[in-house]
GROMACS .gro file of C-alpha atoms in nm:
model
  198
    1MET     CA    1  -0.003  -0.022   0.010
    2LEU     CA    2   0.296   0.221   0.139
    3ASN     CA    3   0.477   0.183  -0.233
    4ASP     CA    4   0.161   0.200  -0.442
    5ILE     CA    5   0.098   0.539  -0.241
    6ASN     CA    6   0.480   0.650  -0.326
    7PHE     CA    7   0.450   0.545  -0.662
    8TYR     CA    8   0.121   0.749  -0.739
    9TYR     CA    9   0.331   1.083  -0.527
   10HIS     CA   10   0.609   1.060  -0.813
   11LEU     CA   11   0.410   0.903  -1.097
   12LEU     CA   12   0.221   1.300  -1.011
   13PHE     CA   13   0.535   1.464  -0.940
   14ALA     CA   14   0.703   1.336  -1.319
   15LEU     CA   15   0.382   1.464  -1.462
   16GLY     CA   16   0.343   1.769  -1.333
   17HIS     CA   17   0.750   1.846  -1.424
   18LEU     CA   18   0.666   1.706  -1.800
   19LEU     CA   19   0.324   1.944  -1.793
   20HIS     CA   20   0.604   2.282  -1.714
   21ALA     CA   21   0.844   2.151  -1.897
   22ARG     CA   22   0.729   2.112  -2.228
   23ASP     CA   23   0.441   2.423  -2.119
   24LEU     CA   24   0.122   2.270  -2.268
   25THR     CA   25  -0.150   2.415  -2.359
   26LEU     CA   26  -0.515   2.351  -2.280
   27GLY     CA   27  -0.664   2.115  -2.504
   28ARG     CA   28  -0.395   1.929  -2.464
   29HIS     CA   29  -0.367   1.861  -2.127
   30ALA     CA   30  -0.668   1.667  -2.158
   31VAL     CA   31  -0.454   1.395  -2.298
   32MET     CA   32  -0.229   1.371  -2.078
   33GLY     CA   33  -0.457   1.343  -1.886
   34THR     CA   34  -0.575   1.014  -2.019
   35ARG     CA   35  -0.184   0.953  -2.025
   36PHE     CA   36  -0.202   0.993  -1.687
   37GLU     CA   37  -0.559   0.676  -1.604
   38GLU     CA   38  -0.354   0.499  -1.867
   39ILE     CA   39  -0.107   0.479  -1.713
   40GLU     CA   40  -0.197   0.442  -1.380
   41LYS     CA   41  -0.462   0.110  -1.466
   42LEU     CA   42  -0.130  -0.051  -1.671
   43TYR     CA   43   0.039   0.070  -1.328
   44VAL     CA   44  -0.252  -0.099  -1.104
   45ALA     CA   45  -0.261  -0.444  -1.377
   46GLU     CA   46   0.126  -0.486  -1.421
   47ARG     CA   47   0.328  -0.348  -1.081
   48ALA     CA   48   0.307  -0.673  -0.943
   49ARG     CA   49   0.340  -0.957  -1.216
   50LEU     CA   50   0.642  -0.716  -1.291
   51GLU     CA   51   0.800  -0.797  -0.964
   52ARG     CA   52   0.779  -1.089  -0.932
   53GLN     CA   53   0.962  -1.119  -1.237
   54VAL     CA   54   1.268  -0.902  -1.111
   55PHE     CA   55   1.296  -1.084  -0.777
   56ARG     CA   56   1.284  -1.363  -0.914
   57LYS     CA   57   1.642  -1.242  -1.121
   58THR     CA   58   1.747  -1.022  -0.842
   59GLY     CA   59   1.662  -1.178  -0.566
   60CYS     CA   60   1.563  -0.870  -0.335
   61ALA     CA   61   1.193  -0.792  -0.326
   62ALA     CA   62   1.319  -0.434  -0.187
   63THR     CA   63   1.498  -0.422  -0.527
   64ALA     CA   64   1.284  -0.470  -0.752
   65ARG     CA   65   1.012  -0.266  -0.642
   66ASP     CA   66   1.267  -0.001  -0.664
   67LEU     CA   67   1.379  -0.083  -0.986
   68VAL     CA   68   0.986  -0.149  -1.137
   69HIS     CA   69   0.883   0.164  -0.959
   70ASP     CA   70   1.209   0.351  -1.223
   71VAL     CA   71   1.122   0.192  -1.563
   72PHE     CA   72   0.713   0.294  -1.491
   73LEU     CA   73   0.859   0.672  -1.373
   74ARG     CA   74   1.071   0.595  -1.692
   75PHE     CA   75   0.827   0.518  -1.884
   76LEU     CA   76   0.584   0.790  -1.809
   77GLU     CA   77   0.889   1.042  -1.862
   78LYS     CA   78   1.000   0.882  -2.151
   79THR     CA   79   0.674   0.845  -2.386
   80THR     CA   80   0.460   1.041  -2.520
   81GLN     CA   81   0.242   0.729  -2.675
   82TRP     CA   82   0.252   0.413  -2.753
   83THR     CA   83   0.187   0.133  -3.034
   84GLY     CA   84   0.197  -0.241  -2.960
   85ASN     CA   85   0.181  -0.430  -2.651
   86PRO     CA   86   0.322  -0.187  -2.373
   87ALA     CA   87   0.290  -0.456  -2.126
   88ALA     CA   88   0.559  -0.656  -2.322
   89PHE     CA   89   0.801  -0.321  -2.384
   90LEU     CA   90   0.740  -0.295  -1.967
   91ASN     CA   91   0.779  -0.670  -1.932
   92LYS     CA   92   1.111  -0.622  -2.105
   93CYS     CA   93   1.212  -0.242  -1.987
   94ALA     CA   94   1.191  -0.424  -1.630
   95SER     CA   95   1.423  -0.797  -1.791
   96ASN     CA   96   1.682  -0.442  -1.832
   97ALA     CA   97   1.630  -0.273  -1.524
   98ALA     CA   98   1.716  -0.674  -1.363
   99ILE     CA   99   2.053  -0.689  -1.528
  100ASP     CA  100   2.184  -0.362  -1.542
  101HIS     CA  101   2.187  -0.400  -1.159
  102LEU     CA  102   2.306  -0.711  -1.131
  103ARG     CA  103   2.580  -0.591  -1.347
  104LEU     CA  104   2.628  -0.320  -1.157
  105GLN     CA  105   2.643  -0.571  -0.834
  106GLN     CA  106   2.883  -0.734  -1.027
  107HIS     CA  107   3.217  -0.450  -1.127
  108SER     CA  108   3.145  -0.317  -0.784
  109SER     CA  109   3.212  -0.656  -0.647
  110ALA     CA  110   3.449  -0.767  -0.843
  111PHE     CA  111   3.628  -0.391  -0.795
  112VAL     CA  112   3.568  -0.443  -0.374
  113ASP     CA  113   3.739  -0.764  -0.451
  114ASN     CA  114   4.021  -0.717  -0.606
  115ILE     CA  115   4.168  -0.417  -0.367
  116THR     CA  116   4.405  -0.560  -0.128
  117GLN     CA  117   4.489  -0.593   0.223
  118GLU     CA  118   4.753  -0.295   0.177
  119GLN     CA  119   4.484  -0.053  -0.031
  120TYR     CA  120   4.318  -0.112   0.342
  121ALA     CA  121   4.579  -0.070   0.590
  122ALA     CA  122   4.705   0.234   0.679
  123THR     CA  123   5.096   0.318   0.644
  124PRO     CA  124   5.226   0.247   0.950
  125GLU     CA  125   5.418   0.445   1.132
  126GLN     CA  126   5.833   0.529   1.138
  127PRO     CA  127   5.978   0.514   1.486
  128GLN     CA  128   6.070   0.823   1.524
  129ASN     CA  129   5.736   0.955   1.460
  130ILE     CA  130   5.559   0.637   1.687
  131VAL     CA  131   5.829   0.825   2.031
  132ALA     CA  132   5.762   1.242   1.830
  133MET     CA  133   5.394   1.140   1.885
  134ARG     CA  134   5.434   0.951   2.214
  135GLU     CA  135   5.635   1.280   2.380
  136GLU     CA  136   5.382   1.494   2.265
  137ILE     CA  137   5.100   1.261   2.488
  138VAL     CA  138   5.346   1.366   2.774
  139ALA     CA  139   5.398   1.700   2.683
  140VAL     CA  140   4.989   1.747   2.641
  141GLN     CA  141   4.961   1.558   2.984
  142GLN     CA  142   5.208   1.751   3.191
  143ILE     CA  143   4.992   2.063   3.077
  144LEU     CA  144   4.683   1.897   3.140
  145LEU     CA  145   4.779   1.866   3.518
  146ALA     CA  146   4.951   2.212   3.552
  147LEU     CA  147   4.584   2.378   3.514
  148PRO     CA  148   4.357   2.452   3.808
  149GLU     CA  149   4.135   2.171   3.848
  150LYS     CA  150   3.821   2.326   3.744
  151THR     CA  151   3.927   2.461   3.421
  152ARG     CA  152   4.108   2.136   3.327
  153HIS     CA  153   3.788   1.951   3.401
  154ILE     CA  154   3.597   2.225   3.201
  155PHE     CA  155   3.860   2.172   2.879
  156LEU     CA  156   3.811   1.794   2.885
  157LEU     CA  157   3.389   1.785   2.895
  158ASN     CA  158   3.456   2.054   2.617
  159ARG     CA  159   3.736   1.903   2.415
  160VAL     CA  160   3.706   1.518   2.510
  161HIS     CA  161   3.348   1.468   2.545
  162ASN     CA  162   3.268   1.663   2.300
  163ARG     CA  163   2.985   1.903   2.536
  164SER     CA  164   2.917   2.275   2.439
  165PHE     CA  165   2.901   2.570   2.690
  166THR     CA  166   2.593   2.589   2.768
  167GLU     CA  167   2.603   2.167   2.897
  168ILE     CA  168   2.926   2.208   3.107
  169ALA     CA  169   2.726   2.560   3.294
  170ALA     CA  170   2.466   2.305   3.325
  171ALA     CA  171   2.714   2.032   3.564
  172VAL     CA  172   2.940   2.297   3.690
  173GLY     CA  173   2.682   2.531   3.828
  174ILE     CA  174   2.861   2.853   3.635
  175SER     CA  175   2.790   3.074   3.384
  176GLU     CA  176   2.899   3.037   3.039
  177ARG     CA  177   3.072   3.364   3.002
  178ALA     CA  178   3.249   3.155   3.334
  179VAL     CA  179   3.302   2.808   3.100
  180ALA     CA  180   3.496   3.050   2.837
  181LYS     CA  181   3.679   3.219   3.032
  182HIS     CA  182   3.829   2.896   3.176
  183MET     CA  183   3.858   2.713   2.752
  184ALA     CA  184   4.039   3.059   2.662
  185ARG     CA  185   4.255   3.066   2.999
  186ALA     CA  186   4.314   2.629   2.885
  187VAL     CA  187   4.341   2.676   2.562
  188ALA     CA  188   4.582   2.977   2.575
  189ALA     CA  189   4.812   2.706   2.868
  190CYS     CA  190   4.831   2.460   2.590
  191GLU     CA  191   4.987   2.704   2.336
  192GLU     CA  192   5.205   2.873   2.439
  193ALA     CA  193   5.381   2.478   2.692
  194MET     CA  194   5.351   2.348   2.274
  195HIS     CA  195   5.535   2.655   2.188
  196LYS     CA  196   5.770   2.592   2.394
  197CYS     CA  197   5.762   2.245   2.353
  198ASP     CA  198   5.849   2.316   1.938
   0.00000   0.00000   0.00000
């Protein structure tokens, strides 16, 4: 039911887009209305059968619904009038959509299968970089320990726990302006200490 409503919404949207884009005259609106009714009847009559057909090829009901939905939308957008059997035409379109979908899946999985472990893995750090990072961690710990306890607590709430100034002010029991001052002190102390390390 929801899928039908979704289709009708898209059908109306596409129809409105066509009417606007082509700037149809009033006499041609009636033709489009008739065409819309014909496509609606065709959708009601053929949707379930086409979904079963596509499901047999793809093995996924959701994919089948999406592909059939797309086929009907393209049918509405691209055909101004049809001759012959529209059900047979939609049948072929749905079959082609399923085949295209499967080809795309095969291509995507082949691409993923050819990626090697080395391409997934991050490049290993050089020993000197590891030592430098450890020294920076120790320096940051020392900076934080040198801060007054309340300032350190506010700084960690903001930078580590992603709390906003409003949340911190409520938790600590101070104003947002006071939180901003504590944060400014902490950031200034960190910057000063890091410049000394360089």
